Short mmCIF file of C-alpha atoms in Angstrom, two decimals:
data_model
loop_
_atom_site.label_atom_id
_atom_site.label_comp_id
_atom_site.label_asym_id
_atom_site.label_seq_id
_atom_site.Cartn_x
_atom_site.Cartn_y
_atom_site.Cartn_z
CA UNK P 1 155.98 98.95 155.70
CA UNK P 2 155.52 102.68 156.31
CA UNK P 3 156.44 103.51 152.72
CA UNK P 4 154.05 100.85 151.39
CA UNK P 5 151.17 102.06 153.54
CA UNK P 6 151.78 105.68 152.72
CA UNK P 7 151.89 104.94 149.01
CA UNK P 8 148.60 103.10 149.19
CA UNK P 9 146.85 105.80 151.17
CA UNK P 10 148.13 108.72 149.10
CA UNK P 11 147.20 107.23 145.71
CA UNK P 12 143.67 108.56 146.09
CA UNK P 13 144.75 112.08 146.99
CA UNK P 14 147.11 112.21 144.03
CA UNK P 15 144.70 110.80 141.48
CA UNK P 16 142.92 114.06 140.71
CA UNK P 17 145.08 117.15 140.97
CA UNK P 18 143.92 119.64 138.37
CA UNK P 19 140.45 121.09 137.95
CA UNK P 20 138.87 119.96 134.73
CA UNK P 21 141.13 116.99 134.02
CA UNK P 22 139.74 113.56 133.25
CA UNK P 23 140.00 110.80 135.80
CA UNK P 24 143.08 108.68 135.65
CA UNK P 25 144.11 106.01 138.05
CA UNK P 26 145.13 102.50 138.77
CA UNK P 27 143.22 99.49 139.91
CA UNK P 28 142.03 96.62 137.81
CA UNK P 29 138.43 97.75 137.85
CA UNK P 30 135.45 95.52 137.22
CA UNK P 31 133.42 94.60 134.19
CA UNK P 32 130.41 96.87 134.46
CA UNK P 33 126.87 95.58 134.25
CA UNK P 34 124.40 96.40 131.50
CA UNK P 35 123.39 100.07 131.53
CA UNK P 36 120.24 101.14 133.30
CA UNK P 37 118.13 104.21 132.73
CA UNK P 38 119.47 107.16 134.68
CA UNK P 39 117.21 108.50 137.38
CA UNK P 40 115.19 111.38 136.05
CA UNK P 41 116.75 111.17 132.58
CA UNK P 42 114.57 112.61 129.83
CA UNK P 43 116.73 112.89 126.71
CA UNK P 44 119.34 111.00 124.70
CA UNK P 45 122.64 110.55 126.57
CA UNK P 46 125.63 112.44 125.29
CA UNK P 47 128.05 115.24 125.93
CA UNK P 48 130.13 115.92 129.01
CA UNK P 49 129.01 115.53 132.60
CA UNK P 50 131.03 117.65 135.02
CA UNK P 51 131.62 116.34 138.54
CA UNK P 52 132.69 118.67 141.35
CA UNK P 53 134.33 116.72 144.13
CA UNK P 54 137.07 116.78 146.75
CA UNK P 55 140.74 116.15 146.04
CA UNK P 56 140.65 112.54 147.27
CA UNK P 57 138.09 111.30 144.73
CA UNK P 58 139.47 108.37 142.79
CA UNK P 59 138.01 105.36 141.03
CA UNK P 60 139.65 102.78 138.75
CA UNK P 61 140.05 103.98 135.18
CA UNK P 62 138.28 100.89 133.83
CA UNK P 63 135.13 101.82 135.73
CA UNK P 64 135.19 105.35 134.34
CA UNK P 65 135.62 104.06 130.79
CA UNK P 66 132.73 101.62 131.30
CA UNK P 67 130.47 104.44 132.51
CA UNK P 68 131.35 106.52 129.47
CA UNK P 69 130.86 103.62 127.05
CA UNK P 70 127.50 102.59 128.52
CA UNK P 71 125.95 106.01 128.91
CA UNK P 72 127.52 108.00 126.10
CA UNK P 73 128.66 110.72 128.52
CA UNK P 74 132.23 111.89 128.97
CA UNK P 75 133.12 112.31 132.65
CA UNK P 76 135.13 115.36 133.61
CA UNK P 77 136.23 115.85 137.21
CA UNK P 78 136.79 119.19 138.90
CA UNK P 79 138.53 118.80 142.25
CA UNK P 80 137.93 121.53 144.83
CA UNK P 81 140.08 120.91 147.90
CA UNK P 82 138.70 119.05 150.90
CA UNK P 83 135.06 118.49 151.78
CA UNK P 84 134.78 121.82 153.56
CA UNK P 85 136.21 123.74 150.62
CA UNK P 86 133.88 121.89 148.26
CA UNK P 87 130.85 122.75 150.38
CA UNK P 88 131.85 126.41 150.46
CA UNK P 89 132.36 126.60 146.70
CA UNK P 90 129.01 124.95 145.99
CA UNK P 91 127.29 127.29 148.41
CA UNK P 92 128.84 130.42 146.90
CA UNK P 93 128.04 129.33 143.33
CA UNK P 94 124.52 128.03 143.91
CA UNK P 95 123.11 130.46 141.32
CA UNK P 96 125.81 129.63 138.79
CA UNK P 97 126.86 125.99 139.36
CA UNK P 98 130.45 124.99 138.69
CA UNK P 99 129.47 121.47 137.57
CA UNK P 100 126.52 119.19 136.82
CA UNK P 101 126.90 116.91 139.84
CA UNK P 102 128.79 116.91 143.10
CA UNK P 103 130.24 114.14 145.23
CA UNK P 104 131.93 114.32 148.63
CA UNK P 105 129.67 116.59 150.66
CA UNK P 106 129.43 114.88 154.05
CA UNK P 107 127.02 115.13 156.96
CA UNK P 108 129.19 117.70 158.74
CA UNK P 109 129.00 120.19 155.85
CA UNK P 110 125.77 119.30 154.00
CA UNK P 111 123.48 121.87 155.60
CA UNK P 112 125.18 124.93 154.09
CA UNK P 113 124.94 124.07 150.35
CA UNK P 114 121.47 122.65 150.93
CA UNK P 115 120.43 125.87 152.60
CA UNK P 116 121.76 127.87 149.66
CA UNK P 117 119.69 125.79 147.21
CA UNK P 118 122.74 124.30 145.50
CA UNK P 119 121.09 120.93 144.77
CA UNK P 120 118.11 119.77 142.75
CA UNK P 121 115.84 116.86 143.63
CA UNK P 122 117.06 113.46 142.45
CA UNK P 123 115.59 109.96 142.75
CA UNK P 124 118.20 107.23 142.21
CA UNK P 125 117.21 104.06 140.41
CA UNK P 126 118.32 102.10 143.49
CA UNK P 127 117.67 103.52 146.94
CA UNK P 128 120.44 103.28 149.55
CA UNK P 129 119.46 102.16 153.08
CA UNK P 130 117.48 104.77 154.99
CA UNK P 131 119.97 104.76 157.88
CA UNK P 132 122.38 106.87 155.79
CA UNK P 133 119.85 109.47 154.64
CA UNK P 134 119.99 113.06 155.80
CA UNK P 135 117.01 114.07 157.94
CA UNK P 136 116.71 117.23 155.81
CA UNK P 137 117.77 117.17 152.19
CA UNK P 138 117.38 113.45 151.64
CA UNK P 139 115.59 114.11 148.35
CA UNK P 140 118.60 116.03 147.05
CA UNK P 141 121.70 114.34 148.47
CA UNK P 142 122.14 110.59 147.95
CA UNK P 143 124.43 108.62 150.31
CA UNK P 144 127.32 106.88 148.55
CA UNK P 145 129.80 105.80 151.24
CA UNK P 146 130.49 105.99 154.93
CA UNK P 147 133.49 105.95 157.24
CA UNK P 148 133.99 106.81 160.87
CA UNK P 149 136.64 109.17 162.14
CA UNK P 150 138.18 107.49 165.18
CA UNK P 151 141.18 107.89 167.42
CA UNK P 152 143.82 105.38 166.29
CA UNK P 153 146.69 103.98 168.35
CA UNK P 154 150.03 102.44 167.44
CA UNK P 155 149.58 99.12 169.23
CA UNK P 156 153.15 98.07 168.46
CA UNK P 157 154.44 101.19 170.24
CA UNK P 158 152.26 100.56 173.29
CA UNK P 159 153.32 96.90 173.42
CA UNK P 160 156.98 97.90 173.30
CA UNK P 161 156.46 100.46 176.08
CA UNK P 162 154.44 98.09 178.26
CA UNK P 163 151.64 100.67 178.47
CA UNK P 164 147.95 99.98 178.00
CA UNK P 165 146.57 102.16 175.20
CA UNK P 166 143.67 104.53 175.88
CA UNK P 167 140.12 103.44 175.11
CA UNK P 168 137.90 106.51 175.48
CA UNK P 169 137.91 110.23 174.84
CA UNK P 170 138.28 110.82 178.57
CA UNK P 171 141.45 108.69 178.60
CA UNK P 172 143.18 111.09 176.21
CA UNK P 173 143.29 113.71 178.97
CA UNK P 174 144.84 111.26 181.46
CA UNK P 175 148.37 112.12 182.59
CA UNK P 176 149.77 108.74 181.50
CA UNK P 177 149.12 109.78 177.88
CA UNK P 178 150.70 113.22 178.17
CA UNK P 179 152.29 114.43 174.92
CA UNK P 180 151.20 111.30 173.04
CA UNK P 181 148.17 112.56 171.07
CA UNK P 182 148.00 114.51 167.79
CA UNK P 183 144.90 115.65 165.92
CA UNK P 184 144.23 117.69 162.80
CA UNK P 185 142.47 120.97 163.50
CA UNK P 186 138.71 121.38 163.39
CA UNK P 187 138.94 124.54 161.30
CA UNK P 188 141.39 123.15 158.74
CA UNK P 189 140.50 119.48 158.34
CA UNK P 190 137.39 117.37 157.72
CA UNK P 191 138.51 114.56 160.09
CA UNK P 192 139.57 117.24 162.55
CA UNK P 193 136.06 118.68 162.43
CA UNK P 194 134.57 115.21 162.87
CA UNK P 195 136.73 114.58 165.96
CA UNK P 196 135.66 117.93 167.37
CA UNK P 197 132.00 117.02 166.79
CA UNK P 198 132.59 113.73 168.61
CA UNK P 199 133.66 115.75 171.65
CA UNK P 200 130.57 117.95 171.32
CA UNK P 201 128.37 114.84 171.20
CA UNK P 202 130.18 113.29 174.16
CA UNK P 203 130.46 116.31 176.47
CA UNK P 204 127.73 118.68 175.33
CA UNK P 205 128.22 122.21 176.62
CA UNK P 206 131.30 121.01 178.54
CA UNK P 207 133.28 120.35 175.36
CA UNK P 208 135.36 123.49 175.98
CA UNK P 209 136.48 122.20 179.38
CA UNK P 210 137.37 118.87 177.82
CA UNK P 211 139.52 120.55 175.17
CA UNK P 212 141.21 122.65 177.84
CA UNK P 213 142.13 119.44 179.69
CA UNK P 214 143.18 117.74 176.45
CA UNK P 215 145.51 120.57 175.49
CA UNK P 216 146.78 120.81 179.05
CA UNK P 217 147.80 117.17 178.70
CA UNK P 218 150.04 118.01 175.75
CA UNK P 219 147.73 117.25 172.83
CA UNK P 220 149.13 118.63 169.57
CA UNK P 221 146.93 120.26 166.91
CA UNK P 222 148.19 120.35 163.31
CA UNK P 223 146.63 121.59 160.08
CA UNK P 224 145.65 118.37 158.32
CA UNK P 225 145.24 114.61 158.60
CA UNK P 226 148.37 113.94 156.56
CA UNK P 227 150.40 116.23 158.83
CA UNK P 228 149.17 114.29 161.85
CA UNK P 229 149.39 110.75 160.45
CA UNK P 230 152.59 111.01 158.40
CA UNK P 231 154.30 113.71 160.42
CA UNK P 232 153.69 112.95 164.09
CA UNK P 233 152.11 109.48 164.34
CA UNK P 234 154.66 106.81 165.21
CA UNK P 235 153.04 104.22 162.92
CA UNK P 236 152.93 106.63 159.99
CA UNK P 237 156.42 108.14 160.19
CA UNK P 238 159.82 106.84 161.19
CA UNK P 239 160.37 110.18 162.95
CA UNK P 240 156.94 110.39 164.60
CA UNK P 241 156.81 110.67 168.38
CA UNK P 242 153.07 110.42 169.08
CA UNK P 243 151.41 106.98 169.11
CA UNK P 244 147.82 108.33 169.26
CA UNK P 245 146.23 110.06 166.26
CA UNK P 246 142.86 111.00 164.79
CA UNK P 247 142.29 108.87 161.68
CA UNK P 248 139.61 106.43 160.42
CA UNK P 249 138.06 103.10 161.33
CA UNK P 250 139.49 101.69 158.09
CA UNK P 251 143.08 102.81 158.79
CA UNK P 252 144.18 99.60 160.60
CA UNK P 253 143.53 97.63 157.40
CA UNK P 254 146.48 99.47 155.84
CA UNK P 255 149.01 98.80 158.63
CA UNK P 256 149.01 95.01 158.44
CA UNK P 257 152.36 93.27 158.93
CA UNK P 258 152.98 89.60 159.55
CA UNK P 259 149.29 88.76 159.53
CA UNK P 260 148.23 91.39 162.08
CA UNK P 261 147.64 95.10 162.15
CA UNK P 262 150.09 97.25 164.07
CA UNK P 263 147.44 99.87 164.77
CA UNK P 264 143.88 99.89 166.10
CA UNK P 265 140.90 102.22 165.97
CA UNK P 266 139.32 103.05 169.33
CA UNK P 267 135.69 102.30 168.56
CA UNK P 268 134.34 104.28 171.55
CA UNK P 269 135.76 107.52 170.10
CA UNK P 270 134.25 107.51 166.61
CA UNK P 271 132.12 109.99 164.70
CA UNK P 272 130.42 108.63 161.60
CA UNK P 273 130.78 110.50 158.33
CA UNK P 274 128.60 109.79 155.31
CA UNK P 275 129.48 111.17 151.88
CA UNK P 276 126.75 112.17 149.45
CA UNK P 277 126.29 112.86 145.75
CA UNK P 278 123.71 115.05 144.07
CA UNK P 279 122.61 116.89 140.95
CA UNK P 280 123.38 120.61 141.08
CA UNK P 281 120.48 122.99 140.58
CA UNK P 282 120.73 124.70 137.20
CA UNK P 283 123.13 122.08 135.83
CA UNK P 284 123.80 122.18 132.09
CA UNK P 285 123.52 118.38 131.93
CA UNK P 286 121.08 117.21 134.63
CA UNK P 287 120.45 113.89 132.87
CA UNK P 288 124.15 113.12 132.83
CA UNK P 289 124.38 114.13 136.50
CA UNK P 290 121.52 111.78 137.39
CA UNK P 291 123.20 108.95 135.46
CA UNK P 292 126.39 109.64 137.38
CA UNK P 293 124.58 109.37 140.72
CA UNK P 294 123.15 106.01 139.66
CA UNK P 295 126.61 104.85 138.62
CA UNK P 296 128.08 105.72 142.02
CA UNK P 297 125.52 103.35 143.57
CA UNK P 298 126.24 100.48 141.17
CA UNK P 299 127.71 97.22 142.46
CA UNK P 300 130.92 97.83 140.53
CA UNK P 301 131.59 101.26 141.99
CA UNK P 302 130.41 100.38 145.48
CA UNK P 303 132.71 97.35 145.55
CA UNK P 304 135.64 99.48 144.35
CA UNK P 305 135.26 102.14 147.06
CA UNK P 306 137.15 100.39 149.90
CA UNK P 307 140.40 99.99 148.00
CA UNK P 308 140.04 103.12 145.85
CA UNK P 309 139.00 105.63 148.52
CA UNK P 310 139.29 103.67 151.80
CA UNK P 311 135.62 104.04 152.73
CA UNK P 312 132.75 101.62 153.27
CA UNK P 313 130.04 101.27 150.59
CA UNK P 314 126.46 101.97 151.61
CA UNK P 315 124.73 99.53 149.26
CA UNK P 316 123.97 96.01 150.51
CA UNK P 317 125.77 93.31 148.59
CA UNK P 318 128.87 95.33 147.76
CA UNK P 319 132.11 93.41 148.14
CA UNK P 320 134.38 94.26 151.07
CA UNK P 321 138.05 93.18 150.98
CA UNK P 322 138.86 90.22 153.21
CA UNK P 323 141.33 92.28 155.24
CA UNK P 324 138.61 94.80 156.06
CA UNK P 325 136.45 92.17 157.73
CA UNK P 326 139.37 91.46 160.06
CA UNK P 327 141.10 94.79 160.52
CA UNK P 328 138.58 97.54 159.63
CA UNK P 329 136.00 97.04 162.34
CA UNK P 330 133.19 99.60 162.36
CA UNK P 331 131.86 101.16 165.56
CA UNK P 332 128.49 99.88 166.71
CA UNK P 333 127.35 103.18 168.22
CA UNK P 334 129.37 106.10 166.83
CA UNK P 335 128.84 109.66 168.00
CA UNK P 336 126.52 111.80 165.90
CA UNK P 337 125.37 115.41 165.88
CA UNK P 338 122.21 116.46 164.06
CA UNK P 339 123.14 118.28 160.82
CA UNK P 340 120.73 121.09 161.71
CA UNK P 341 122.55 121.58 165.00
CA UNK P 342 125.87 121.64 163.18
CA UNK P 343 124.53 124.24 160.76
CA UNK P 344 123.22 126.43 163.56
CA UNK P 345 126.39 126.30 165.67
CA UNK P 346 129.34 125.59 163.37
CA UNK P 347 130.72 129.11 163.13
CA UNK P 348 130.33 129.83 166.84
CA UNK P 349 131.83 126.47 167.79
CA UNK P 350 134.85 127.01 165.54
CA UNK P 351 135.39 130.51 166.90
CA UNK P 352 135.28 129.19 170.46
CA UNK P 353 137.46 126.20 169.59
CA UNK P 354 140.06 128.49 168.01
CA UNK P 355 140.05 130.59 171.16
CA UNK P 356 140.64 127.49 173.32
CA UNK P 357 143.61 126.19 171.31
CA UNK P 358 145.13 129.68 171.13
CA UNK P 359 145.33 130.19 174.88
#
């Protein structure tokens, strides 16, 4: 089961590995609908549209071919590390964009490239629900998908040990869960940063005291999500020793065995992430970039997102896999931090957080 789950989850990360290579991937894809006019398009379609994105971007090859056939554009993907690395690169190249469009900037990193003027205005042909829009920059970054970073537990491990799993952030610092929790770091991982922001939202200025207690209870901090999930988490590795991990609300849908999931997301610990797409200011092919944004909001792409990238679509009417309705429950009231507050405090918070975990 562990090998099957790991293979499914790592397909997305392996799909795009070299900057400038065309998308390739599996999946049966869907038959795309008739083409629509790209938002803001002014000329005849054609040429290459360059997409800067994170390393986990992946969509079925059939969908990519349909986009190219319908619009006349050739899609070229340039992967740039994780969401944080992507945001940094876009910010540093705002005056000389590395692509025509970008996808994968989330609400924890959006303020920096927006502040540097990296994006141009864009009006998609179909508007996503307002609940996903950024309070600042909503005319430049268009929501495409959402997922919540949540603490996950290995329910099979807890059942075998006869121990009730934790439910809240406060529980993680309880002595009965000593040495059982692992999280990716806030400075090295997007989900790690999201978990850190959940603690800021929950504890305010007392977040440092909470982290001191958490670490004092044996919490382990590793570089990345894969290190945590496949290295230390008992449900992700046969050699893992920690049954509590920071992952996603969708993760339990990929640990189903015998008609039930062997893991669960703790819905009172979640921080919602929304991923956005936009047209880069000064793009060589702004029309192609606008067409690409529209394509990412199409029914075909939105319905492919859960199985291709393990995230929830934002557009109403998109198809969700049956297993997700049962095993990928979304939090009703996830933690949030205003993007402007994140922008104003990120560097100081990370400096202080690094000091806490280094003590």
